[in-house]
PDB file of C-alpha atoms in Angstrom:
ATOM      1  CA  UNK H 127       0.011 -17.478  10.847  1.00 41.00           C
ATOM      2  CA  UNK H 128       0.970 -14.039   9.645  1.00 55.00           C
ATOM      3  CA  UNK H 129       1.494 -13.074   6.062  1.00 65.00           C
ATOM      4  CA  UNK H 130       0.983 -10.302   3.597  1.00 68.00           C
ATOM      5  CA  UNK H 131      -1.760 -10.027   1.043  1.00 76.00           C
ATOM      6  CA  UNK H 132      -1.179  -7.750  -1.914  1.00 82.00           C
ATOM      7  CA  UNK H 133      -3.118  -4.539  -2.356  1.00 86.00           C
ATOM      8  CA  UNK H 134      -3.935  -1.578  -0.165  1.00 89.00           C
ATOM      9  CA  UNK H 135      -4.507  -1.918   3.576  1.00 90.00           C
ATOM     10  CA  UNK H 136      -5.460   0.962   5.851  1.00 90.00           C
ATOM     11  CA  UNK H 137      -5.154   0.612   9.609  1.00 90.00           C
ATOM     12  CA  UNK H 138      -5.262   2.672  12.801  1.00 89.00           C
ATOM     13  CA  UNK H 139      -8.273   4.743  11.816  1.00 81.00           C
ATOM     14  CA  UNK H 140      -9.720   5.138  15.330  1.00 84.00           C
ATOM     15  CA  UNK H 141      -9.924   8.569  16.880  1.00 88.00           C
ATOM     16  CA  UNK H 142      -6.602   9.672  18.334  1.00 88.00           C
ATOM     17  CA  UNK H 143      -4.515   7.233  16.301  1.00 90.00           C
ATOM     18  CA  UNK H 144      -2.265   8.021  13.355  1.00 92.00           C
ATOM     19  CA  UNK H 145      -3.646   6.313  10.216  1.00 93.00           C
ATOM     20  CA  UNK H 146      -1.304   4.055   8.245  1.00 94.00           C
ATOM     21  CA  UNK H 147      -1.725   2.956   4.620  1.00 94.00           C
ATOM     22  CA  UNK H 148       0.332   0.015   3.358  1.00 94.00           C
ATOM     23  CA  UNK H 149       0.538  -0.820  -0.348  1.00 93.00           C
ATOM     24  CA  UNK H 150       2.100  -4.096  -1.532  1.00 92.00           C
ATOM     25  CA  UNK H 151       2.326  -5.351  -5.105  1.00 91.00           C
ATOM     26  CA  UNK H 152       2.742  -9.124  -5.062  1.00 88.00           C
ATOM     27  CA  UNK H 153       3.791  -9.193  -8.730  1.00 88.00           C
ATOM     28  CA  UNK H 154       6.922  -7.050  -8.370  1.00 89.00           C
ATOM     29  CA  UNK H 155       7.369  -6.683  -4.602  1.00 86.00           C
ATOM     30  CA  UNK H 156       6.897  -2.905  -4.412  1.00 90.00           C
ATOM     31  CA  UNK H 157       6.003  -1.807  -0.875  1.00 92.00           C
ATOM     32  CA  UNK H 158       5.008   1.655   0.337  1.00 93.00           C
ATOM     33  CA  UNK H 159       3.914   2.835   3.781  1.00 95.00           C
ATOM     34  CA  UNK H 160       2.207   6.181   4.244  1.00 95.00           C
ATOM     35  CA  UNK H 161       1.446   7.641   7.686  1.00 95.00           C
ATOM     36  CA  UNK H 162      -0.569  10.647   8.755  1.00 93.00           C
ATOM     37  CA  UNK H 163      -4.244  11.455   8.221  1.00 93.00           C
ATOM     38  CA  UNK H 164      -3.769  13.967   5.381  1.00 94.00           C
ATOM     39  CA  UNK H 165      -1.097  11.933   3.592  1.00 95.00           C
ATOM     40  CA  UNK H 166      -3.160   8.729   3.770  1.00 93.00           C
ATOM     41  CA  UNK H 167      -6.258  10.535   2.482  1.00 93.00           C
ATOM     42  CA  UNK H 168      -4.333  11.993  -0.475  1.00 95.00           C
ATOM     43  CA  UNK H 169      -2.645   8.645  -1.200  1.00 93.00           C
ATOM     44  CA  UNK H 170      -5.958   6.767  -1.309  1.00 93.00           C
ATOM     45  CA  UNK H 171      -7.598   9.447  -3.473  1.00 94.00           C
ATOM     46  CA  UNK H 172      -4.735   9.091  -5.983  1.00 93.00           C
ATOM     47  CA  UNK H 173      -5.710   5.402  -6.505  1.00 91.00           C
ATOM     48  CA  UNK H 174      -2.257   3.846  -5.950  1.00 91.00           C
ATOM     49  CA  UNK H 175      -3.237   0.423  -7.315  1.00 89.00           C
ATOM     50  CA  UNK H 176      -4.201   1.797 -10.740  1.00 89.00           C
ATOM     51  CA  UNK H 177      -1.186   4.132 -10.820  1.00 90.00           C
ATOM     52  CA  UNK H 178       1.182   1.268 -10.045  1.00 91.00           C
ATOM     53  CA  UNK H 179      -0.255  -1.040 -12.713  1.00 89.00           C
ATOM     54  CA  UNK H 180       1.059   1.333 -15.395  1.00 89.00           C
ATOM     55  CA  UNK H 181       4.659   0.966 -14.161  1.00 89.00           C
ATOM     56  CA  UNK H 182       4.685  -2.536 -12.629  1.00 88.00           C
ATOM     57  CA  UNK H 183       7.511  -4.822 -13.756  1.00 87.00           C
ATOM     58  CA  UNK H 184       6.649  -8.340 -12.537  1.00 84.00           C
ATOM     59  CA  UNK H 185       9.525 -10.499 -11.370  1.00 79.00           C
ATOM     60  CA  UNK H 186       9.866 -14.212 -12.030  1.00 69.00           C
ATOM     61  CA  UNK H 187       9.515 -15.651  -8.557  1.00 59.00           C
ATOM     62  CA  UNK H 188       9.560 -19.366  -8.117  1.00 46.00           C
ATOM     63  CA  UNK H 189      10.598 -20.034 -11.725  1.00 43.00           C
ATOM     64  CA  UNK H 190      12.865 -23.004 -12.302  1.00 45.00           C
ATOM     65  CA  UNK H 191      16.397 -21.855 -13.005  1.00 40.00           C
TER      66      UNK H 191
END
């Protein structure tokens, strides 16, 4: 089974690989992918989860219409 969990996930951190940071907000569906060692490092230092909480607009998923 494959699925997405919300939050920040960093992958491909082994030597010689290009690091990838994926950010997913399960409340509003915002998704960002950052690639490259320097860009990922700067993105993580900026604390994307806390920054996004200030602007997050949750959607009503699964609500009865």
